[in-house]
Coordinates of C-alpha atoms in Angstrom, one line a residue:
X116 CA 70.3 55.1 17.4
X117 CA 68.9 58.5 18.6
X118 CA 66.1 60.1 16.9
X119 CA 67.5 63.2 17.1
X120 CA 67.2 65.7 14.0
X121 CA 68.2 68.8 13.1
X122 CA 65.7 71.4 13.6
X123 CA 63.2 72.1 11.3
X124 CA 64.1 68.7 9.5
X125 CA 61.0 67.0 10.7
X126 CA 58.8 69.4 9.5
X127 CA 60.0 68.7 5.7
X128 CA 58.5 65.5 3.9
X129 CA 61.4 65.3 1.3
X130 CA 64.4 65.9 4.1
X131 CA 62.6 62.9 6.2
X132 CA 62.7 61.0 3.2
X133 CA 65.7 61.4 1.8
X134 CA 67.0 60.8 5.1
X135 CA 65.2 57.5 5.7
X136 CA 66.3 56.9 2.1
X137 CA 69.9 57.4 2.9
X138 CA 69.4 54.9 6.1
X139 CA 67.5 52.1 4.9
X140 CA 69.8 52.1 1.4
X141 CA 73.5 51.9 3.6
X142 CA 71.7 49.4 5.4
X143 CA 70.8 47.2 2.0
X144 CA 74.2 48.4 0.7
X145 CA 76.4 46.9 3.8
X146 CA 74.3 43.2 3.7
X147 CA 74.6 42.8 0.0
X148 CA 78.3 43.8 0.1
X149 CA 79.6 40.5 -0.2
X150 CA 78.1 40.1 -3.7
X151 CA 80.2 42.9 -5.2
X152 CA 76.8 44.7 -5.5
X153 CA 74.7 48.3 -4.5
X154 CA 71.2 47.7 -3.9
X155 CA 70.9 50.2 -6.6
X156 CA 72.4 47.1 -8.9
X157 CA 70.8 44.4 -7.3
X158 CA 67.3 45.8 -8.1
X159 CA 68.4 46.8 -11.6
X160 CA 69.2 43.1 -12.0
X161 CA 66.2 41.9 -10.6
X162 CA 63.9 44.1 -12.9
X163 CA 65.6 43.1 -16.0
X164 CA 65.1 39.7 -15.4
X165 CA 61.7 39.8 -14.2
X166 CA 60.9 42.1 -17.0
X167 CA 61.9 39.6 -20.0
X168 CA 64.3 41.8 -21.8
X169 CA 62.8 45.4 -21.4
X170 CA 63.2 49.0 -23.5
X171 CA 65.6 50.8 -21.7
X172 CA 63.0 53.3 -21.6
X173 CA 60.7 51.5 -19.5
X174 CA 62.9 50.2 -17.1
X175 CA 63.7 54.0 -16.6
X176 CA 60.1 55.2 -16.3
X177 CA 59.5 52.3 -13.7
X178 CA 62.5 53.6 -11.8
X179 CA 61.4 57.3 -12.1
X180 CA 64.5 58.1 -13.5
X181 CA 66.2 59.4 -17.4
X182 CA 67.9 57.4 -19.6
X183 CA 70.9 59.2 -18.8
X184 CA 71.1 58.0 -15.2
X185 CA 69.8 54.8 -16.2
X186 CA 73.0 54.0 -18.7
X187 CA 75.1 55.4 -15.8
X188 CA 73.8 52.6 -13.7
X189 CA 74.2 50.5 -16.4
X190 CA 77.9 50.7 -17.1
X191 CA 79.3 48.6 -14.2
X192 CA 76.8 46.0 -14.8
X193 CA 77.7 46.2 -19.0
X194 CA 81.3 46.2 -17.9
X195 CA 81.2 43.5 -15.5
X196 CA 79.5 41.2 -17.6
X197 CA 76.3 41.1 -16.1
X198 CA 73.6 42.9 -18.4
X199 CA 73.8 43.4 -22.2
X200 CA 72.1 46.1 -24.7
X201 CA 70.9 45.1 -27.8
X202 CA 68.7 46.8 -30.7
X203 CA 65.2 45.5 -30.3
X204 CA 64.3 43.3 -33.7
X205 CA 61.2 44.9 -34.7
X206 CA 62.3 48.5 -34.1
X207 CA 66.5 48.8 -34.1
X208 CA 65.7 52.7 -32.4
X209 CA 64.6 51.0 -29.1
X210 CA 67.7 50.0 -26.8
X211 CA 66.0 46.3 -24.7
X212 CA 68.2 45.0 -21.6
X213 CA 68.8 41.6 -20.4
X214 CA 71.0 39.6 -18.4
X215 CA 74.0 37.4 -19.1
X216 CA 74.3 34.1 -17.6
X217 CA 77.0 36.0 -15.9
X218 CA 74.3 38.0 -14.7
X219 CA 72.0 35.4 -13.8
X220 CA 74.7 33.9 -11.5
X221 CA 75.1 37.1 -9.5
X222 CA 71.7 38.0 -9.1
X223 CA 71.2 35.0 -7.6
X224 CA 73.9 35.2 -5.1
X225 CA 72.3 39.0 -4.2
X226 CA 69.1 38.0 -3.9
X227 CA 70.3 35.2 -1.4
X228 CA 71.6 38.3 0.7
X229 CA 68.7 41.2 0.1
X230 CA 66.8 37.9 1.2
X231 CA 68.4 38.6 4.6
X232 CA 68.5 42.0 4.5
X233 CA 64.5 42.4 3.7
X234 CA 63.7 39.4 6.7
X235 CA 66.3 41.3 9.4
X236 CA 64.0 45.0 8.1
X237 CA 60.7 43.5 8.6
X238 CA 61.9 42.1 11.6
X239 CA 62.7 45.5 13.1
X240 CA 60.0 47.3 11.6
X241 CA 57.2 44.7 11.6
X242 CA 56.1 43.0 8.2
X243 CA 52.7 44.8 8.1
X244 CA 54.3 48.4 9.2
X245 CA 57.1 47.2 6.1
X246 CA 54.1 46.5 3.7
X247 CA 51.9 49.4 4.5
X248 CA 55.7 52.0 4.0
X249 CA 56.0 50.0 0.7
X250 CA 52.0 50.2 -0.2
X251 CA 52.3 54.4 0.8
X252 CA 55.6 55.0 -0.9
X253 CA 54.1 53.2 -4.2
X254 CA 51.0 55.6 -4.3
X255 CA 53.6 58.6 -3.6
X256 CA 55.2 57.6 -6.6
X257 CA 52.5 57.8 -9.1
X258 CA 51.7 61.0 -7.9
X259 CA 51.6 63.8 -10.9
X260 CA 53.7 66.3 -9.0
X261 CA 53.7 68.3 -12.4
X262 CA 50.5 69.5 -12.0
X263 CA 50.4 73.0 -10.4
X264 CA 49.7 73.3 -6.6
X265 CA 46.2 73.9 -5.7
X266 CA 45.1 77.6 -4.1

């Protein structure tokens, strides 16, 4: 693959990383395939079940993302018989998450094949290079980029 770029492009953090993004997430996408499952889903399972039945509102603040998005995500998952929403006991406003054994079933199966996928990406890219991207993009993420810019 050439490393060619548009001009300009690598000059702008967020066009670098959205197009790594865009890479490395068709690359996930393509392996898990056979499963039925987007990365996007697979991780969604595997954060709901190593979460023990989170708020909807956490798993979205982990994710950096809003409800909204979240419950798009969701649907498929709902639908397919996967993940189920009920009212949390001790406060019926909070919306928790949790797999089905449905779900259970077919996040084992993806996890057999991100398994694959994340070996064959450290391979290419060298575990410690794959840790350190992981480590960096972690502390990017808790970043406040509300605050305004400094002068």
């Amino acid at each position: 693959m050439s490393k060619e770029a548009l001009p300009g492009l690598s000059l702008c953090n967020n066009a670098m990383l959205r197009r790594a993004t865009r890479k490395i997430g068709q690359y996930y996408d393509d392996v898990l395939a056979p499963s039925g499952l987007k990365a996007t889903q697979q991780g969604l399972l595997y954060q709901i079940h190593i979460s023990n039945e989170p708020a909807m509102g956490a798993i979205a603040s982990a994710l950096i993302m809003d409800l909204s998005a979240l419950g798009h995500t969701l649907k498929p998952l709902i639908r397919d018989g996967y993940v189920e929403t009920f009212a949390d006991p001790a406060d019926r406003r909070i919306k928790r998450v949790r797999l089905t054994p449905r779900g259970l079933v077919k996040l084992d199966e993806a996890m057999k094949l991100w398994q694959v996928a994340q070996q064959r990406f450290e391979d290419m890219v060298g575990k410690e290079k794959a840790a350190k991207l992981r480590a960096a993009l972690d502390d990017i993420s808790a970043l406040d980029f509300d605050l305004p810019p400094a002068s």
